[in-house]
mmCIF file of C-alpha atoms and ligand atoms in Angstrom:
data_model
loop_
_atom_site.group_PDB
_atom_site.id
_atom_site.type_symbol
_atom_site.label_atom_id
_atom_site.label_comp_id
_atom_site.label_asym_id
_atom_site.label_seq_id
_atom_site.Cartn_x
_atom_site.Cartn_y
_atom_site.Cartn_z
ATOM 1 C CA MET A 1259 -0.098 -0.053 0.026
ATOM 2 C CA LYS A 1260 1.185 3.481 -0.794
ATOM 3 C CA ASN A 1261 1.506 6.129 2.022
ATOM 4 C CA ILE A 1262 -0.694 9.055 1.846
ATOM 5 C CA ILE A 1263 0.190 11.468 4.710
ATOM 6 C CA LEU A 1264 -2.594 13.971 6.118
ATOM 7 C CA THR A 1265 -2.065 16.235 9.128
ATOM 8 C CA GLY A 1266 -2.993 19.696 10.180
ATOM 9 C CA ASP A 1267 -3.264 22.486 12.558
ATOM 10 C CA ARG A 1268 -6.278 24.932 13.693
ATOM 11 C CA PRO A 1269 -5.702 28.714 12.801
ATOM 12 C CA THR A 1270 -6.358 29.799 16.275
ATOM 13 C CA GLY A 1271 -2.925 31.341 16.664
ATOM 14 C CA ASN A 1272 0.782 31.087 15.678
ATOM 15 C CA LEU A 1273 2.366 27.673 15.958
ATOM 16 C CA HIS A 1274 4.347 26.926 18.936
ATOM 17 C CA LEU A 1275 7.161 24.811 20.284
ATOM 18 C CA GLY A 1276 4.728 22.191 21.218
ATOM 19 C CA HIS A 1277 3.672 21.835 17.538
ATOM 20 C CA TYR A 1278 7.304 21.908 16.607
ATOM 21 C CA VAL A 1279 8.328 18.961 18.758
ATOM 22 C CA GLY A 1280 5.019 17.297 18.762
ATOM 23 C CA SER A 1281 4.397 17.295 15.045
ATOM 24 C CA LEU A 1282 6.077 19.789 12.695
ATOM 25 C CA LYS A 1283 9.608 18.188 13.358
ATOM 26 C CA THR A 1284 8.135 14.671 12.319
ATOM 27 C CA ARG A 1285 6.574 16.384 9.340
ATOM 28 C CA ILE A 1286 9.603 17.893 7.875
ATOM 29 C CA GLU A 1287 11.663 14.536 8.560
ATOM 30 C CA MET A 1288 8.810 12.819 6.613
ATOM 31 C CA GLN A 1289 8.863 15.313 3.954
ATOM 32 C CA ASN A 1290 12.570 14.683 3.518
ATOM 33 C CA ASN A 1291 13.146 10.855 4.464
ATOM 34 C CA PHE A 1292 9.745 9.039 4.310
ATOM 35 C CA GLU A 1293 8.426 6.989 1.331
ATOM 36 C CA TYR A 1294 5.040 8.570 0.496
ATOM 37 C CA ASP A 1295 2.860 8.823 -2.598
ATOM 38 C CA LYS A 1296 0.929 12.083 -1.630
ATOM 39 C CA TYR A 1297 1.451 14.627 1.346
ATOM 40 C CA PHE A 1298 -1.183 16.903 2.478
ATOM 41 C CA ILE A 1299 -1.028 19.561 5.362
ATOM 42 C CA MET A 1300 -4.423 21.225 6.224
ATOM 43 C CA ILE A 1301 -5.047 24.564 7.799
ATOM 44 C CA ALA A 1302 -8.358 23.526 9.838
ATOM 45 C CA ASP A 1303 -10.215 26.671 9.616
ATOM 46 C CA THR A 1304 -13.592 24.967 9.900
ATOM 47 C CA GLN A 1305 -12.509 23.214 12.762
ATOM 48 C CA ALA A 1306 -11.270 26.160 14.467
ATOM 49 C CA LEU A 1307 -14.670 27.645 13.946
ATOM 50 C CA THR A 1308 -16.157 25.168 15.974
ATOM 51 C CA ASP A 1309 -15.039 26.958 19.241
ATOM 52 C CA ASN A 1310 -14.598 30.437 17.682
ATOM 53 C CA ALA A 1311 -17.602 30.999 15.650
ATOM 54 C CA HIS A 1312 -17.940 34.622 16.575
ATOM 55 C CA ASP A 1313 -14.321 35.371 16.045
ATOM 56 C CA ILE A 1314 -14.022 35.108 12.374
ATOM 57 C CA ASN A 1315 -11.309 37.656 12.096
ATOM 58 C CA LYS A 1316 -8.907 35.698 14.477
ATOM 59 C CA ILE A 1317 -9.336 32.512 12.245
ATOM 60 C CA ARG A 1318 -9.021 34.621 8.802
ATOM 61 C CA ASN A 1319 -5.927 36.331 10.154
ATOM 62 C CA ASN A 1320 -4.165 33.198 11.539
ATOM 63 C CA ILE A 1321 -4.562 31.167 8.384
ATOM 64 C CA ILE A 1322 -1.628 33.063 6.749
ATOM 65 C CA GLN A 1323 0.123 33.105 10.134
ATOM 66 C CA VAL A 1324 0.206 29.407 10.189
ATOM 67 C CA ALA A 1325 1.028 28.986 6.491
ATOM 68 C CA ILE A 1326 4.209 31.189 7.070
ATOM 69 C CA ASP A 1327 5.181 29.225 10.295
ATOM 70 C CA TYR A 1328 5.057 26.014 8.138
ATOM 71 C CA LEU A 1329 7.127 27.514 5.478
ATOM 72 C CA SER A 1330 9.732 29.131 7.625
ATOM 73 C CA ALA A 1331 9.977 25.949 9.662
ATOM 74 C CA GLY A 1332 10.928 24.122 6.424
ATOM 75 C CA ILE A 1333 7.734 22.571 4.877
ATOM 76 C CA ASP A 1334 8.466 22.725 1.268
ATOM 77 C CA PRO A 1335 5.151 23.332 -0.882
ATOM 78 C CA ASN A 1336 6.643 21.679 -4.007
ATOM 79 C CA LYS A 1337 6.599 18.397 -1.905
ATOM 80 C CA VAL A 1338 3.613 19.018 0.244
ATOM 81 C CA CYS A 1339 0.054 20.000 -0.711
ATOM 82 C CA ILE A 1340 -0.763 22.667 1.977
ATOM 83 C CA PHE A 1341 -4.554 23.555 1.748
ATOM 84 C CA ILE A 1342 -7.387 25.461 3.678
ATOM 85 C CA GLN A 1343 -10.069 23.090 4.771
ATOM 86 C CA SER A 1344 -13.103 25.286 3.932
ATOM 87 C CA MET A 1345 -11.787 25.560 0.492
ATOM 88 C CA VAL A 1346 -12.298 21.634 0.088
ATOM 89 C CA PRO A 1347 -16.076 21.333 0.328
ATOM 90 C CA GLU A 1348 -15.930 17.690 -0.427
ATOM 91 C CA LEU A 1349 -14.772 17.271 3.317
ATOM 92 C CA PHE A 1350 -18.192 18.494 4.761
ATOM 93 C CA GLU A 1351 -20.094 16.323 2.398
ATOM 94 C CA LEU A 1352 -18.190 13.160 3.795
ATOM 95 C CA THR A 1353 -18.465 14.496 7.325
ATOM 96 C CA ALA A 1354 -22.286 14.289 6.687
ATOM 97 C CA TYR A 1355 -22.234 10.594 5.717
ATOM 98 C CA PHE A 1356 -19.781 9.706 8.583
ATOM 99 C CA MET A 1357 -21.964 11.498 11.238
ATOM 100 C CA ASN A 1358 -24.538 8.679 11.099
ATOM 101 C CA LEU A 1359 -21.820 6.146 11.980
ATOM 102 C CA VAL A 1360 -21.030 7.667 15.406
ATOM 103 C CA THR A 1361 -23.254 8.187 18.569
ATOM 104 C CA VAL A 1362 -23.272 11.392 20.518
ATOM 105 C CA SER A 1363 -22.358 9.562 23.832
ATOM 106 C CA ARG A 1364 -19.343 7.998 22.260
ATOM 107 C CA LEU A 1365 -18.019 11.505 21.560
ATOM 108 C CA GLN A 1366 -18.929 12.716 25.043
ATOM 109 C CA ARG A 1367 -16.793 10.062 26.453
ATOM 110 C CA ASN A 1368 -13.832 10.652 24.295
ATOM 111 C CA PRO A 1369 -11.100 11.790 26.802
ATOM 112 C CA THR A 1370 -9.578 14.473 24.590
ATOM 113 C CA ILE A 1371 -12.962 16.054 23.842
ATOM 114 C CA LYS A 1372 -14.061 15.865 27.346
ATOM 115 C CA GLU A 1373 -10.924 17.793 28.513
ATOM 116 C CA GLU A 1374 -11.285 20.305 25.768
ATOM 117 C CA ILE A 1375 -15.022 20.751 26.729
ATOM 118 C CA LYS A 1376 -14.183 21.338 30.176
ATOM 119 C CA GLN A 1377 -11.046 23.706 29.425
ATOM 120 C CA ARG A 1378 -13.339 25.830 27.332
ATOM 121 C CA GLY A 1379 -16.133 26.018 29.957
ATOM 122 C CA PHE A 1380 -18.841 25.034 27.442
ATOM 123 C CA SER A 1381 -20.928 22.988 29.958
ATOM 124 C CA THR A 1382 -24.602 23.493 28.382
ATOM 125 C CA SER A 1383 -23.533 25.839 25.679
ATOM 126 C CA LEU A 1384 -21.612 23.091 23.813
ATOM 127 C CA PRO A 1385 -21.644 23.750 20.171
ATOM 128 C CA ILE A 1386 -22.798 20.617 18.049
ATOM 129 C CA GLY A 1387 -19.996 21.394 15.662
ATOM 130 C CA PHE A 1388 -17.218 21.288 18.365
ATOM 131 C CA LEU A 1389 -18.672 17.865 19.738
ATOM 132 C CA ASN A 1390 -18.584 16.642 16.045
ATOM 133 C CA TYR A 1391 -15.006 17.586 15.234
ATOM 134 C CA PRO A 1392 -13.636 14.106 15.646
ATOM 135 C CA VAL A 1393 -16.091 12.983 12.704
ATOM 136 C CA SER A 1394 -15.215 15.884 10.673
ATOM 137 C CA GLN A 1395 -11.370 15.032 11.398
ATOM 138 C CA ALA A 1396 -12.189 11.631 10.156
ATOM 139 C CA ALA A 1397 -13.533 12.891 6.960
ATOM 140 C CA ASP A 1398 -10.451 15.269 6.413
ATOM 141 C CA ILE A 1399 -8.271 11.988 6.763
ATOM 142 C CA LEU A 1400 -10.323 9.611 4.907
ATOM 143 C CA ALA A 1401 -11.169 12.002 2.058
ATOM 144 C CA PHE A 1402 -7.818 11.656 0.840
ATOM 145 C CA ASN A 1403 -7.476 8.044 1.715
ATOM 146 C CA ALA A 1404 -4.435 8.879 4.277
ATOM 147 C CA ASN A 1405 -3.125 6.249 6.223
ATOM 148 C CA VAL A 1406 -0.317 8.164 7.993
ATOM 149 C CA VAL A 1407 -1.256 10.895 10.352
ATOM 150 C CA PRO A 1408 1.644 12.617 12.364
ATOM 151 C CA VAL A 1409 -0.023 14.158 15.468
ATOM 152 C CA GLY A 1410 0.630 14.958 19.062
ATOM 153 C CA GLU A 1411 -0.486 12.747 21.844
ATOM 154 C CA ASP A 1412 -3.580 14.755 22.762
ATOM 155 C CA GLN A 1413 -5.046 13.813 19.210
ATOM 156 C CA LEU A 1414 -4.682 9.977 19.774
ATOM 157 C CA PRO A 1415 -8.161 9.444 21.243
ATOM 158 C CA VAL A 1416 -9.433 11.600 18.234
ATOM 159 C CA ILE A 1417 -7.722 9.456 15.763
ATOM 160 C CA GLU A 1418 -9.386 6.358 17.359
ATOM 161 C CA VAL A 1419 -12.758 7.727 16.296
ATOM 162 C CA THR A 1420 -11.459 7.796 12.814
ATOM 163 C CA ASN A 1421 -10.800 4.115 12.876
ATOM 164 C CA GLU A 1422 -14.028 3.282 14.412
ATOM 165 C CA ILE A 1423 -15.524 4.947 11.586
ATOM 166 C CA VAL A 1424 -13.410 3.087 9.152
ATOM 167 C CA LYS A 1425 -14.629 -0.174 10.806
ATOM 168 C CA SER A 1426 -18.171 0.902 10.763
ATOM 169 C CA PHE A 1427 -18.200 2.062 7.116
ATOM 170 C CA ASN A 1428 -16.455 -0.969 5.691
ATOM 171 C CA SER A 1429 -18.842 -3.274 7.591
ATOM 172 C CA SER A 1430 -21.985 -1.294 6.902
ATOM 173 C CA TYR A 1431 -21.045 -0.613 3.071
ATOM 174 C CA SER A 1432 -17.949 -1.952 1.430
ATOM 175 C CA GLN A 1433 -14.447 -2.347 2.276
ATOM 176 C CA ILE A 1434 -12.881 0.814 0.918
ATOM 177 C CA PHE A 1435 -11.071 2.518 3.682
ATOM 178 C CA ASN A 1436 -7.888 1.567 5.531
ATOM 179 C CA GLU A 1437 -6.848 1.655 8.930
ATOM 180 C CA VAL A 1438 -5.130 5.012 9.917
ATOM 181 C CA LYS A 1439 -1.790 5.005 11.738
ATOM 182 C CA PRO A 1440 -1.059 7.959 14.143
ATOM 183 C CA PHE A 1441 2.715 8.847 14.355
ATOM 184 C CA VAL A 1442 3.473 10.276 17.675
ATOM 185 C CA PRO A 1443 7.105 11.253 18.871
ATOM 186 C CA LYS A 1444 8.671 8.611 20.734
ATOM 187 C CA SER A 1445 9.788 10.981 23.416
ATOM 188 C CA LYS A 1446 6.960 11.441 25.894
ATOM 189 C CA VAL A 1447 7.817 14.950 26.545
ATOM 190 C CA CYS A 1448 7.646 15.780 22.852
ATOM 191 C CA ALA A 1449 4.318 13.972 22.299
ATOM 192 C CA ARG A 1450 2.770 16.529 24.948
ATOM 193 C CA LEU A 1451 5.022 19.378 25.594
ATOM 194 C CA PRO A 1452 3.913 21.104 28.887
ATOM 195 C CA GLY A 1453 2.920 24.747 28.855
ATOM 196 C CA LEU A 1454 4.967 27.583 30.508
ATOM 197 C CA ASP A 1455 2.725 27.344 33.485
ATOM 198 C CA GLY A 1456 3.325 23.773 34.150
ATOM 199 C CA LYS A 1457 -0.507 22.936 34.213
ATOM 200 C CA VAL A 1458 -1.645 21.909 31.000
ATOM 201 C CA LYS A 1459 -0.193 20.915 27.458
ATOM 202 C CA MET A 1460 1.535 24.085 25.741
ATOM 203 C CA SER A 1461 -1.479 25.281 23.467
ATOM 204 C CA LYS A 1462 -2.614 28.494 21.696
ATOM 205 C CA SER A 1463 -5.918 28.458 23.608
ATOM 206 C CA ALA A 1464 -4.301 28.160 26.869
ATOM 207 C CA GLY A 1465 -1.920 31.227 26.690
ATOM 208 C CA ASN A 1466 0.983 29.186 27.909
ATOM 209 C CA ALA A 1467 3.070 29.092 24.818
ATOM 210 C CA ILE A 1468 6.289 30.095 23.263
ATOM 211 C CA TYR A 1469 5.551 30.831 19.739
ATOM 212 C CA LEU A 1470 7.970 30.094 16.751
ATOM 213 C CA CYS A 1471 7.552 33.849 15.794
ATOM 214 C CA ASP A 1472 8.321 35.214 19.261
ATOM 215 C CA ASP A 1473 11.276 37.655 19.171
ATOM 216 C CA GLU A 1474 14.501 37.192 21.228
ATOM 217 C CA LYS A 1475 13.227 39.492 24.102
ATOM 218 C CA THR A 1476 9.775 37.795 24.405
ATOM 219 C CA VAL A 1477 11.472 34.279 24.467
ATOM 220 C CA LYS A 1478 13.751 35.380 27.276
ATOM 221 C CA GLU A 1479 10.947 36.898 29.235
ATOM 222 C CA LYS A 1480 8.860 33.827 28.879
ATOM 223 C CA ILE A 1481 11.584 31.335 29.763
ATOM 224 C CA MET A 1482 12.651 33.383 32.863
ATOM 225 C CA SER A 1483 8.969 33.283 34.139
ATOM 226 C CA ALA A 1484 8.693 29.583 33.501
ATOM 227 C CA TYR A 1485 7.412 27.280 36.263
ATOM 228 C CA THR A 1486 10.405 25.549 37.996
ATOM 229 C CA ASP A 1487 10.487 24.049 41.493
ATOM 230 C CA PRO A 1488 8.756 26.247 44.034
ATOM 231 C CA THR A 1489 10.773 24.743 47.017
ATOM 232 C CA HIS A 1490 13.977 25.447 45.274
ATOM 233 C CA ILE A 1491 14.536 29.144 46.885
ATOM 234 C CA LYS A 1492 18.159 29.543 47.345
ATOM 235 C CA VAL A 1493 20.796 28.210 44.889
ATOM 236 C CA SER A 1494 22.162 25.826 47.618
ATOM 237 C CA ASP A 1495 18.711 23.994 47.995
ATOM 238 C CA PRO A 1496 18.314 20.619 46.426
ATOM 239 C CA GLY A 1497 15.640 20.953 43.372
ATOM 240 C CA LYS A 1498 13.367 18.776 41.809
ATOM 241 C CA ILE A 1499 13.268 17.574 38.233
ATOM 242 C CA GLU A 1500 9.839 16.214 37.896
ATOM 243 C CA GLY A 1501 7.405 18.841 36.955
ATOM 244 C CA ASN A 1502 9.877 21.465 36.501
ATOM 245 C CA ILE A 1503 9.108 22.917 33.195
ATOM 246 C CA VAL A 1504 12.577 24.275 32.161
ATOM 247 C CA PHE A 1505 13.875 20.746 32.647
ATOM 248 C CA SER A 1506 11.130 19.331 30.422
ATOM 249 C CA TYR A 1507 12.186 21.696 27.710
ATOM 250 C CA LEU A 1508 15.697 20.714 28.150
ATOM 251 C CA ASP A 1509 14.750 17.164 27.820
ATOM 252 C CA ALA A 1510 12.755 18.142 24.379
ATOM 253 C CA PHE A 1511 15.322 20.440 22.997
ATOM 254 C CA ALA A 1512 18.955 20.011 24.447
ATOM 255 C CA ASN A 1513 21.706 17.849 22.954
ATOM 256 C CA ASP A 1514 25.302 17.280 23.784
ATOM 257 C CA GLU A 1515 26.438 19.924 21.279
ATOM 258 C CA HIS A 1516 24.539 22.529 23.282
ATOM 259 C CA PHE A 1517 26.539 21.637 26.204
ATOM 260 C CA LYS A 1518 29.703 21.960 24.273
ATOM 261 C CA LYS A 1519 28.947 25.246 22.919
ATOM 262 C CA TYR A 1520 27.084 26.968 26.011
ATOM 263 C CA LEU A 1521 27.698 24.983 29.304
ATOM 264 C CA PRO A 1522 31.007 23.027 28.630
ATOM 265 C CA GLU A 1523 31.320 22.421 32.599
ATOM 266 C CA TYR A 1524 28.794 19.781 32.012
ATOM 267 C CA LYS A 1525 29.015 17.046 29.665
ATOM 268 C CA ASN A 1526 25.307 16.206 29.069
ATOM 269 C CA LEU A 1527 21.576 16.820 30.540
ATOM 270 C CA ASP A 1528 22.065 13.950 33.151
ATOM 271 C CA GLU A 1529 25.061 15.665 34.892
ATOM 272 C CA LEU A 1530 23.163 19.146 34.801
ATOM 273 C CA LYS A 1531 20.206 17.339 36.488
ATOM 274 C CA SER A 1532 22.362 15.691 39.161
ATOM 275 C CA HIS A 1533 23.797 18.956 40.107
ATOM 276 C CA TYR A 1534 20.280 20.578 40.219
ATOM 277 C CA LYS A 1535 19.020 17.761 42.417
ATOM 278 C CA ARG A 1536 22.029 17.859 44.893
ATOM 279 C CA GLY A 1537 21.593 21.680 45.078
ATOM 280 C CA GLY A 1538 24.186 24.443 44.199
ATOM 281 C CA LEU A 1539 22.700 25.274 40.834
ATOM 282 C CA GLY A 1540 20.430 28.203 40.291
ATOM 283 C CA ASP A 1541 17.274 28.507 38.238
ATOM 284 C CA VAL A 1542 18.717 31.562 36.360
ATOM 285 C CA LYS A 1543 21.765 29.631 34.783
ATOM 286 C CA VAL A 1544 19.509 26.812 33.582
ATOM 287 C CA LYS A 1545 16.935 29.100 32.166
ATOM 288 C CA LEU A 1546 19.771 31.238 30.455
ATOM 289 C CA PHE A 1547 21.036 27.836 28.917
ATOM 290 C CA LEU A 1548 17.656 26.920 27.725
ATOM 291 C CA ASN A 1549 16.969 30.462 26.317
ATOM 292 C CA ASN A 1550 20.358 29.896 24.017
ATOM 293 C CA ILE A 1551 18.996 26.749 22.752
ATOM 294 C CA ILE A 1552 15.526 28.003 21.941
ATOM 295 C CA ASN A 1553 17.246 30.948 20.091
ATOM 296 C CA ASP A 1554 19.661 28.750 18.135
ATOM 297 C CA LEU A 1555 16.454 27.071 16.822
ATOM 298 C CA LEU A 1556 14.260 30.005 16.302
ATOM 299 C CA THR A 1557 16.642 32.377 14.661
ATOM 300 C CA PRO A 1558 16.717 30.730 11.229
ATOM 301 C CA ILE A 1559 12.920 30.298 11.400
ATOM 302 C CA ARG A 1560 12.542 34.100 12.369
ATOM 303 C CA ASN A 1561 14.784 34.946 9.329
ATOM 304 C CA LYS A 1562 12.842 32.954 6.906
ATOM 305 C CA ARG A 1563 9.482 34.571 8.460
ATOM 306 C CA LYS A 1564 11.000 37.983 7.571
ATOM 307 C CA GLU A 1565 11.487 37.071 3.928
ATOM 308 C CA LEU A 1566 8.084 35.415 3.519
ATOM 309 C CA GLU A 1567 6.391 38.520 5.058
ATOM 310 C CA GLN A 1568 7.612 40.556 2.397
ATOM 311 C CA ASN A 1569 5.783 38.274 -0.041
ATOM 312 C CA ILE A 1570 2.491 37.536 1.336
ATOM 313 C CA ASP A 1571 0.691 37.047 -2.151
ATOM 314 C CA SER A 1572 3.084 34.272 -2.955
ATOM 315 C CA VAL A 1573 1.973 32.519 0.406
ATOM 316 C CA TYR A 1574 -1.717 32.808 -0.329
ATOM 317 C CA GLU A 1575 -0.992 31.593 -3.903
ATOM 318 C CA ILE A 1576 0.488 28.182 -2.374
ATOM 319 C CA LEU A 1577 -2.620 28.109 -0.312
ATOM 320 C CA PHE A 1578 -5.037 28.499 -2.971
ATOM 321 C CA ASN A 1579 -3.402 26.115 -5.637
ATOM 322 C CA GLY A 1580 -2.906 23.597 -2.782
ATOM 323 C CA SER A 1581 -6.705 24.014 -2.074
ATOM 324 C CA GLU A 1582 -7.666 23.418 -5.715
ATOM 325 C CA LYS A 1583 -5.304 20.149 -5.975
ATOM 326 C CA ALA A 1584 -6.680 18.731 -2.827
ATOM 327 C CA SER A 1585 -10.261 19.514 -3.766
ATOM 328 C CA LYS A 1586 -9.723 17.628 -7.065
ATOM 329 C CA PHE A 1587 -8.347 14.644 -5.261
ATOM 330 C CA ALA A 1588 -11.040 14.451 -2.504
ATOM 331 C CA LYS A 1589 -13.793 14.817 -5.456
ATOM 332 C CA GLU A 1590 -12.482 11.699 -7.050
ATOM 333 C CA ASN A 1591 -12.387 9.659 -3.711
ATOM 334 C CA LEU A 1592 -15.835 10.885 -2.948
ATOM 335 C CA LYS A 1593 -17.000 9.212 -6.052
ATOM 336 C CA ASN A 1594 -15.833 6.001 -4.699
ATOM 337 C CA VAL A 1595 -17.448 6.524 -1.221
ATOM 338 C CA LYS A 1596 -20.886 7.254 -2.865
ATOM 339 C CA LYS A 1597 -20.534 4.073 -5.000
ATOM 340 C CA ALA A 1598 -19.642 1.997 -2.090
ATOM 341 C CA MET A 1599 -22.743 3.341 -0.256
ATOM 342 C CA GLY A 1600 -24.806 3.094 -3.221
ATOM 343 C CA ILE A 1601 -25.978 6.687 -3.476
ATOM 344 C CA ASN A 1602 -24.355 7.192 -6.849
ATOM 345 C CA TYR A 1603 -27.825 7.635 -8.479
ATOM 346 C CA LYS A 1604 -26.953 9.164 -11.745
ATOM 347 C CA ILE A 1605 -24.946 6.008 -12.537
ATOM 348 C CA LEU A 1606 -27.629 3.538 -11.259
HETATM 349 P P1 LIG B 2609 -5.811 24.896 20.214
HETATM 350 O O1 LIG B 2609 -5.608 25.571 21.635
HETATM 351 O O2 LIG B 2609 -6.780 26.063 19.591
HETATM 352 O O3 LIG B 2609 -6.578 23.562 20.178
HETATM 353 P P2 LIG B 2609 -3.452 23.827 19.849
HETATM 354 O O4 LIG B 2609 -2.140 24.445 20.478
HETATM 355 O O5 LIG B 2609 -3.891 22.554 20.689
HETATM 356 O O6 LIG B 2609 -4.512 24.828 19.656
HETATM 357 P P3 LIG B 2609 -3.942 22.371 17.532
HETATM 358 O O7 LIG B 2609 -3.892 23.140 16.174
HETATM 359 O O8 LIG B 2609 -5.071 21.905 18.230
HETATM 360 O O9 LIG B 2609 -2.913 23.203 18.629
HETATM 361 O O10 LIG B 2609 -2.931 21.082 17.319
HETATM 362 C C1 LIG B 2609 -2.162 20.635 15.922
HETATM 363 C C2 LIG B 2609 -1.226 19.600 16.177
HETATM 364 O O11 LIG B 2609 -0.123 19.805 17.063
HETATM 365 C C3 LIG B 2609 -2.013 18.304 16.708
HETATM 366 O O12 LIG B 2609 -1.302 17.141 16.092
HETATM 367 C C4 LIG B 2609 -1.648 18.417 18.340
HETATM 368 O O13 LIG B 2609 -1.708 17.074 18.979
HETATM 369 C C5 LIG B 2609 -0.143 18.943 18.134
HETATM 370 N N1 LIG B 2609 0.123 19.565 19.409
HETATM 371 C C6 LIG B 2609 -0.576 20.746 19.937
HETATM 372 N N2 LIG B 2609 -0.154 21.065 20.997
HETATM 373 C C7 LIG B 2609 0.869 20.141 21.496
HETATM 374 C C8 LIG B 2609 1.799 20.020 22.455
HETATM 375 N N3 LIG B 2609 1.904 20.815 23.515
HETATM 376 N N4 LIG B 2609 2.660 19.115 22.353
HETATM 377 C C9 LIG B 2609 2.834 18.041 21.477
HETATM 378 N N5 LIG B 2609 2.105 18.278 20.510
HETATM 379 C C10 LIG B 2609 1.073 19.299 20.313
HETATM 380 MG MG1 LIG B 2610 -5.944 21.618 20.119
#
């Protein structure tokens, strides 16, 4: 079977370091070193509207921001088809068919949806569209017959819904869909990077993120205020690593080269952690080290972003061309779906 990759992000804000280690880095590696037949990246504006229906401008403005984030981080539009979800209407037709294969209670029990509903404080004002987003996500994936989906850990229960729909569709109609395989980073911290507050995952909606487009000053301010160990008051105090966000970020981003360059008195992260646990190592020193590492990562991304910002029209062109291509491909697939369901009336 040929590999077809589909992945995406909601244009609810710029992309952050959680996106980078959770998904973007894997996407770039796949783009360059993985065998695939087709590769789609979707800017999920319709999904973003499910909890932002009254904030169209936010979604509208962030479509271009997310596209610039992709391109500046290294996504190559010659290899990857980047498209805008609402410009591919076939996805919504497929959503309508899939909605009959999933129950309301199944979606309400989904752990990710449950947590997101709670986080957004929806209680009795939960939009139908929000509850339904895993079904529409299944349509986004299956409209392209995608079998490989690089995501962060929070999306695993959502992908499960896709596979339940695959089974249900195949047994109700005919066997046209394949099981979908989520690709989650092996490293636990990368699969769910915590936010600066140390409470929930880093997320656009939670306001606890370091963005790929943050300037040096902003990154430094955010790192200096990151949650560490509240009992580590004096430098001489022994410190805790668990739950210490600065060490979580070092787990995700630091390598031995960084130590050679910025902190040669330690060989690696294990040595730094041991010293912190023993006492005698201050938070400021560790935070400044992390700041250097993050800036090394973000400087080329920032520079590329500046170039792209000079030529916004060409970025829109990439999105519009990609959306046209994606729509054509989904249209063809939808013919098969309707045939499998027996609702291709004109042909009958
Ligand atoms: P929102 O708060 O609007 O839901 P978000 O920050 O959760 O935004 P999404 O657009 O929902 O971002 O997620 C896009 C992709 O990035 C998904 O595959 C998701 O699993 C992954 N991702 C998001 N946040 C993290 C994180 N903190 N760590 C690892 N992966 C993440
Ligand atoms: Mg999210």
